[in-house]
């Protein structure tokens, strides 16, 4: 069945707030909040349709729109494809031209509103930044300086991949690092291979741990050191995962992981001879799942646009944000 093609905009103002509107009660999924947009006509591109809909509904003129995520979702009565764009550059003051209520809300407040089921991955994507930094422990002496450098550069999502440090050293570092991240409103996730129970914003599963995980009573979870870290639907910690193929991506989606990294996209300095996906295969794999995916492997800051045009949330890297 051919999906109903819809263009959707995550419209963000200079204060970082996102525009949401209430669907008319007589529409499909009526009475729920949504990100504005509408049906793509046969002669239109998704970006053109989005610009038209935002102008007709909300008096907004789009000046730039960046691909954010594409969602394929089967409702009981229809199959839809949501082509979602991040709109941070626009002109005009938002007005309700078709009578629907609308609000500007912070990204964190999105979880307090009821959206159609297909919109849930969009909420996650809207809350996540474009950059995901991996803090490696190859040299323990530079861990804190490197974290400081990342925070000073404005990185808001960081994974502590401290696989070789003893638990006492991990705990000591996190005791210093986590308050620094909180001060800068940055999220700090811990790699699941780390054998240490510490207070962070979530867990990043290795691909091995991901494949060993099973849903429990329909509620995704990651049980570690006696503590359950539930996903966003449980209103608790973030859950991420490393993936290298379609099977792992599908497992992550089944478990309810919030976002993943997919690697290696390009050749890396540490594994120059290893097989890489390339951008075409990266895009093909991303199109098969409904969740934010970061490109990892051989990334530089200039890779961001290519990652976004290939369906990715952004880029993940160890070195790119430190150079």
CSV table of C-alpha atoms in Angstrom, one decimal:
chain,number,residue,atom,x,y,z
A,1,UNK,CA,0.0,0.0,0.0
A,2,UNK,CA,1.4,3.4,-0.9
A,3,UNK,CA,1.6,5.6,2.2
A,4,UNK,CA,-0.1,8.9,2.6
A,5,UNK,CA,2.7,11.4,2.2
A,6,UNK,CA,2.8,14.2,4.8
A,7,UNK,CA,5.2,17.1,5.4
A,8,UNK,CA,5.8,18.0,9.0
A,9,UNK,CA,7.7,20.9,10.5
A,10,UNK,CA,9.4,21.1,13.9
A,11,UNK,CA,9.4,24.9,14.0
A,12,UNK,CA,11.8,26.3,16.6
A,13,UNK,CA,12.0,30.0,17.5
A,14,UNK,CA,15.1,31.9,18.6
A,15,UNK,CA,14.3,31.2,22.2
A,16,UNK,CA,14.5,27.4,21.5
A,17,UNK,CA,10.7,26.9,21.9
A,18,UNK,CA,8.8,24.6,19.5
A,19,UNK,CA,5.4,25.3,17.9
A,20,UNK,CA,2.7,22.7,18.3
A,21,UNK,CA,-1.0,22.9,17.3
A,22,UNK,CA,-4.2,21.0,18.2
A,23,UNK,CA,-5.8,18.9,15.5
A,24,UNK,CA,-9.5,19.7,14.8
A,25,UNK,CA,-11.7,17.1,16.5
A,26,UNK,CA,-13.3,16.0,13.1
A,27,UNK,CA,-9.9,15.1,11.6
A,28,UNK,CA,-8.0,11.8,11.7
A,29,UNK,CA,-6.3,11.6,15.1
A,30,UNK,CA,-8.4,14.7,16.0
A,31,UNK,CA,-8.1,16.3,19.5
A,32,UNK,CA,-4.4,15.5,19.7
A,33,UNK,CA,-1.5,17.8,19.5
A,34,UNK,CA,0.8,17.7,16.5
A,35,UNK,CA,3.7,19.4,14.8
A,36,UNK,CA,2.2,21.5,12.0
A,37,UNK,CA,2.2,20.4,8.3
A,38,UNK,CA,0.0,18.7,5.9
A,39,UNK,CA,-0.5,16.4,2.9
A,40,UNK,CA,2.0,16.5,0.1
A,41,UNK,CA,0.3,17.0,-3.2
A,42,UNK,CA,1.3,14.9,-6.2
A,43,UNK,CA,3.2,17.8,-7.9
A,44,UNK,CA,5.0,19.0,-4.7
A,45,UNK,CA,8.2,18.2,-3.0
A,46,UNK,CA,8.0,17.6,0.8
A,47,UNK,CA,9.9,20.9,1.5
A,48,UNK,CA,7.6,22.9,-0.8
A,49,UNK,CA,4.5,21.3,0.7
A,50,UNK,CA,5.7,22.2,4.2
A,51,UNK,CA,6.3,25.8,3.3
A,52,UNK,CA,2.9,26.0,1.7
A,53,UNK,CA,1.1,24.5,4.7
A,54,UNK,CA,2.9,26.6,7.3
A,55,UNK,CA,2.0,29.8,5.3
A,56,UNK,CA,-1.6,28.7,4.9
A,57,UNK,CA,-2.1,27.5,8.5
A,58,UNK,CA,0.2,29.7,10.6
A,59,UNK,CA,1.3,32.8,8.6
A,60,UNK,CA,4.9,31.6,8.7
A,61,UNK,CA,7.2,32.0,5.7
A,62,UNK,CA,10.0,29.3,5.7
A,63,UNK,CA,13.4,30.5,4.7
A,64,UNK,CA,15.3,27.3,5.5
A,65,UNK,CA,14.3,23.7,6.5
A,66,UNK,CA,16.6,20.9,7.3
A,67,UNK,CA,15.6,17.2,7.1
A,68,UNK,CA,15.1,15.8,10.7
A,69,UNK,CA,13.6,12.4,10.5
A,70,UNK,CA,11.2,10.3,8.3
A,71,UNK,CA,8.6,8.2,9.9
A,72,UNK,CA,6.6,5.3,8.3
A,73,UNK,CA,3.7,4.3,10.5
A,74,UNK,CA,0.7,2.0,10.0
A,75,UNK,CA,-2.5,3.2,11.8
A,76,UNK,CA,-5.5,0.8,11.8
A,77,UNK,CA,-7.1,2.8,9.0
A,78,UNK,CA,-4.1,4.2,7.0
A,79,UNK,CA,-0.4,4.0,6.3
A,80,UNK,CA,1.4,7.3,6.6
A,81,UNK,CA,4.9,8.6,5.8
A,82,UNK,CA,5.9,11.7,7.8
A,83,UNK,CA,8.7,13.7,6.1
A,84,UNK,CA,9.9,15.8,9.0
A,85,UNK,CA,12.0,19.0,8.8
A,86,UNK,CA,13.6,21.2,11.4
A,87,UNK,CA,12.6,24.8,10.7
A,88,UNK,CA,14.8,27.3,12.6
A,89,UNK,CA,14.7,30.1,10.0
A,90,UNK,CA,11.4,31.7,9.1
A,91,UNK,CA,9.7,35.1,9.0
A,92,UNK,CA,6.3,36.2,10.1
A,93,UNK,CA,4.5,36.0,13.4
A,94,UNK,CA,2.7,32.8,14.0
A,95,UNK,CA,-1.1,33.2,13.8
A,96,UNK,CA,-3.9,30.6,13.7
A,97,UNK,CA,-5.4,31.1,10.2
A,98,UNK,CA,-7.6,28.0,10.3
A,99,UNK,CA,-8.9,28.3,13.9
A,100,UNK,CA,-6.7,25.6,15.5
A,101,UNK,CA,-5.1,26.4,18.9
A,102,UNK,CA,-1.3,26.5,19.0
A,103,UNK,CA,1.4,26.9,21.6
A,104,UNK,CA,5.2,27.5,21.9
A,105,UNK,CA,6.7,25.0,24.3
A,106,UNK,CA,10.2,24.0,25.4
A,107,UNK,CA,11.5,20.7,24.0
A,108,UNK,CA,11.3,19.1,27.5
A,109,UNK,CA,7.6,20.1,27.7
A,110,UNK,CA,6.7,18.1,24.6
A,111,UNK,CA,6.3,15.0,26.7
A,112,UNK,CA,3.4,16.6,28.6
A,113,UNK,CA,1.2,16.7,25.5
A,114,UNK,CA,-0.7,13.9,23.8
A,115,UNK,CA,0.4,13.4,20.2
A,116,UNK,CA,-0.5,10.8,17.6
A,117,UNK,CA,1.5,7.6,18.0
A,118,UNK,CA,3.5,8.3,14.8
A,119,UNK,CA,4.7,11.5,16.3
A,120,UNK,CA,6.6,9.9,19.2
A,121,UNK,CA,10.0,9.5,17.4
A,122,UNK,CA,9.6,13.1,16.3
A,123,UNK,CA,9.4,14.3,19.9
A,124,UNK,CA,12.6,12.4,20.6
A,125,UNK,CA,14.4,13.8,17.5
A,126,UNK,CA,13.2,17.4,18.4
A,127,UNK,CA,14.8,17.0,21.9
A,128,UNK,CA,18.2,15.7,20.6
A,129,UNK,CA,21.0,17.8,19.3
A,130,UNK,CA,22.9,17.2,16.1
A,131,UNK,CA,26.2,16.2,17.7
A,132,UNK,CA,26.9,13.2,20.0
A,133,UNK,CA,30.4,13.2,21.5
A,134,UNK,CA,32.1,10.0,22.7
A,135,UNK,CA,34.4,10.5,25.6
A,136,UNK,CA,37.0,7.8,25.3
A,137,UNK,CA,39.3,6.6,28.1
A,138,UNK,CA,42.4,5.8,26.1
A,139,UNK,CA,44.3,8.4,28.2
A,140,UNK,CA,42.8,8.9,31.6
A,141,UNK,CA,44.8,12.1,32.2
A,142,UNK,CA,42.9,14.0,29.4
A,143,UNK,CA,39.4,12.9,30.3
A,144,UNK,CA,38.4,16.0,32.3
A,145,UNK,CA,40.2,18.4,30.0
A,146,UNK,CA,38.5,16.8,27.0
A,147,UNK,CA,35.1,17.0,28.7
A,148,UNK,CA,35.7,20.7,29.4
A,149,UNK,CA,36.6,21.3,25.8
A,150,UNK,CA,33.4,19.6,24.6
A,151,UNK,CA,31.2,21.6,27.0
A,152,UNK,CA,32.9,24.8,26.0
A,153,UNK,CA,32.2,24.0,22.3
A,154,UNK,CA,28.5,23.7,23.2
A,155,UNK,CA,28.2,19.9,22.9
A,156,UNK,CA,25.0,18.9,24.7
A,157,UNK,CA,25.1,15.1,24.4
A,158,UNK,CA,28.0,13.0,25.6
A,159,UNK,CA,28.7,9.3,26.1
A,160,UNK,CA,31.3,8.3,28.7
A,161,UNK,CA,32.9,5.2,27.1
A,162,UNK,CA,35.1,4.3,30.0
A,163,UNK,CA,35.6,0.6,29.3
A,164,UNK,CA,39.2,0.2,30.6
A,165,UNK,CA,39.0,2.3,33.7
A,166,UNK,CA,38.6,0.5,37.1
A,167,UNK,CA,35.2,1.2,38.8
A,168,UNK,CA,36.8,3.5,41.4
A,169,UNK,CA,38.3,5.7,38.7
A,170,UNK,CA,35.0,5.8,36.8
A,171,UNK,CA,33.1,6.8,39.9
A,172,UNK,CA,35.7,9.5,40.7
A,173,UNK,CA,35.5,10.9,37.2
A,174,UNK,CA,31.7,10.9,37.0
A,175,UNK,CA,31.6,12.6,40.4
A,176,UNK,CA,33.4,15.6,38.8
A,177,UNK,CA,32.0,15.3,35.3
A,178,UNK,CA,28.2,15.0,35.9
A,179,UNK,CA,27.8,18.3,37.8
A,180,UNK,CA,29.8,20.1,35.0
A,181,UNK,CA,27.4,18.6,32.4
A,182,UNK,CA,24.3,19.6,34.4
A,183,UNK,CA,25.6,23.2,34.7
A,184,UNK,CA,25.9,23.3,30.9
A,185,UNK,CA,22.5,21.5,30.4
A,186,UNK,CA,24.3,18.7,28.7
A,187,UNK,CA,23.2,15.0,28.9
A,188,UNK,CA,25.8,12.5,30.0
A,189,UNK,CA,25.3,8.8,29.1
A,190,UNK,CA,27.3,5.8,30.4
A,191,UNK,CA,28.4,3.0,28.1
A,192,UNK,CA,26.8,-0.3,29.2
A,193,UNK,CA,30.2,-2.1,29.3
A,194,UNK,CA,31.3,0.0,32.3
A,195,UNK,CA,31.0,-2.0,35.5
A,196,UNK,CA,30.1,0.8,37.8
A,197,UNK,CA,26.8,2.2,39.1
A,198,UNK,CA,26.8,5.9,38.9
A,199,UNK,CA,24.3,8.7,38.5
A,200,UNK,CA,24.1,9.8,34.9
A,201,UNK,CA,21.3,10.7,32.4
A,202,UNK,CA,21.1,7.3,30.8
A,203,UNK,CA,22.8,4.2,29.3
A,204,UNK,CA,24.4,3.6,25.9
A,205,UNK,CA,24.1,-0.1,25.1
A,206,UNK,CA,26.9,-1.9,23.3
A,207,UNK,CA,25.6,-3.9,20.4
A,208,UNK,CA,26.2,-7.1,22.4
A,209,UNK,CA,24.2,-5.8,25.3
A,210,UNK,CA,21.5,-4.6,22.9
A,211,UNK,CA,21.0,-8.0,21.3
A,212,UNK,CA,20.9,-9.7,24.7
A,213,UNK,CA,18.0,-7.4,25.9
A,214,UNK,CA,14.4,-8.5,25.9
A,215,UNK,CA,11.2,-6.5,26.5
A,216,UNK,CA,9.6,-7.1,29.8
A,217,UNK,CA,5.8,-7.0,29.9
A,218,UNK,CA,5.8,-4.7,27.0
A,219,UNK,CA,7.9,-2.1,28.9
A,220,UNK,CA,11.4,-1.5,27.5
A,221,UNK,CA,14.1,-1.5,30.2
A,222,UNK,CA,17.8,-1.9,30.9
A,223,UNK,CA,18.6,-3.6,34.2
A,224,UNK,CA,22.0,-2.9,35.5
A,225,UNK,CA,23.5,-3.0,39.0
A,226,UNK,CA,20.0,-3.7,40.4
A,227,UNK,CA,18.6,-0.4,38.9
A,228,UNK,CA,16.1,-0.3,36.1
A,229,UNK,CA,16.6,2.6,33.6
A,230,UNK,CA,13.4,2.9,31.7
A,231,UNK,CA,13.1,4.7,28.4
A,232,UNK,CA,11.3,7.9,27.7
A,233,UNK,CA,7.8,6.3,27.9
A,234,UNK,CA,8.7,5.5,31.5
A,235,UNK,CA,9.6,9.2,32.1
A,236,UNK,CA,13.1,8.3,33.2
A,237,UNK,CA,16.6,7.9,31.8
A,238,UNK,CA,17.7,8.0,28.1
A,239,UNK,CA,18.5,4.7,26.4
A,240,UNK,CA,20.8,4.6,23.4
A,241,UNK,CA,22.6,1.8,21.5
A,242,UNK,CA,25.3,1.0,19.0
A,243,UNK,CA,24.3,-0.7,15.8
A,244,UNK,CA,26.1,-2.0,12.8
A,245,UNK,CA,23.4,-3.7,10.7
A,246,UNK,CA,19.7,-3.9,10.1
A,247,UNK,CA,19.1,-6.7,12.6
A,248,UNK,CA,20.5,-4.5,15.4
A,249,UNK,CA,18.6,-1.5,14.3
A,250,UNK,CA,15.3,-3.5,14.3
A,251,UNK,CA,16.2,-4.9,17.8
A,252,UNK,CA,16.8,-1.3,19.1
A,253,UNK,CA,13.4,-0.2,17.7
A,254,UNK,CA,11.7,-3.3,19.2
A,255,UNK,CA,13.2,-2.7,22.6
A,256,UNK,CA,12.2,1.0,22.6
A,257,UNK,CA,15.7,2.6,22.4
A,258,UNK,CA,15.5,6.4,22.1
A,259,UNK,CA,18.3,6.8,19.6
A,260,UNK,CA,21.2,4.8,18.1
A,261,UNK,CA,24.6,5.3,16.4
A,262,UNK,CA,25.1,3.4,13.2
A,263,UNK,CA,28.8,2.6,12.3
A,264,UNK,CA,31.1,2.6,10.7
A,265,UNK,CA,29.9,4.9,7.9
A,266,UNK,CA,33.3,5.9,6.7
A,267,UNK,CA,36.9,4.5,7.3
A,268,UNK,CA,38.4,5.5,10.6
A,269,UNK,CA,41.9,6.2,11.7
A,270,UNK,CA,41.8,3.4,14.3
A,271,UNK,CA,40.4,0.8,11.8
A,272,UNK,CA,41.5,2.0,8.3
A,273,UNK,CA,41.0,-1.4,6.7
A,274,UNK,CA,37.6,-2.2,8.2
A,275,UNK,CA,34.6,-2.4,5.9
A,276,UNK,CA,32.4,0.7,6.1
A,277,UNK,CA,28.8,1.3,5.1
A,278,UNK,CA,29.1,4.4,3.0
A,279,UNK,CA,26.5,7.1,2.9
A,280,UNK,CA,24.2,5.2,0.5
A,281,UNK,CA,23.9,2.1,2.7
A,282,UNK,CA,23.6,4.3,5.8
A,283,UNK,CA,20.6,6.1,4.2
A,284,UNK,CA,19.0,2.8,3.2
A,285,UNK,CA,19.3,1.4,6.7
A,286,UNK,CA,18.0,4.6,8.4
A,287,UNK,CA,15.0,4.5,6.1
A,288,UNK,CA,14.0,1.1,7.5
A,289,UNK,CA,13.5,2.3,11.1
A,290,UNK,CA,11.6,5.0,12.9
A,291,UNK,CA,14.1,6.5,15.4
A,292,UNK,CA,16.9,9.1,15.4
A,293,UNK,CA,20.2,7.7,14.1
A,294,UNK,CA,23.6,9.2,14.4
A,295,UNK,CA,26.3,8.5,11.8
A,296,UNK,CA,29.6,7.3,13.4
A,297,UNK,CA,32.9,6.5,11.8
A,298,UNK,CA,35.2,8.9,10.0
A,299,UNK,CA,33.0,11.9,10.8
A,300,UNK,CA,34.2,15.5,10.8
A,301,UNK,CA,32.0,18.5,11.6
A,302,UNK,CA,31.6,19.1,7.9
A,303,UNK,CA,29.9,15.6,7.7
A,304,UNK,CA,26.7,16.9,9.4
A,305,UNK,CA,24.9,18.1,6.3
A,306,UNK,CA,25.5,14.8,4.5
A,307,UNK,CA,24.3,12.9,7.5
A,308,UNK,CA,21.1,14.9,7.7
A,309,UNK,CA,20.5,14.6,3.9
A,310,UNK,CA,20.9,10.8,4.4
A,311,UNK,CA,18.2,10.7,7.0
A,312,UNK,CA,20.4,10.9,10.1
A,313,UNK,CA,19.9,12.9,13.3
A,314,UNK,CA,23.4,14.1,13.1
A,315,UNK,CA,27.0,12.8,13.7
A,316,UNK,CA,28.7,11.0,16.5
A,317,UNK,CA,32.5,11.1,17.0
A,318,UNK,CA,35.4,10.7,19.4
A,319,UNK,CA,37.9,13.2,17.8
A,320,UNK,CA,35.8,15.5,15.6
A,321,UNK,CA,34.6,17.7,18.4
A,322,UNK,CA,38.0,17.9,20.0
A,323,UNK,CA,40.2,19.0,17.1
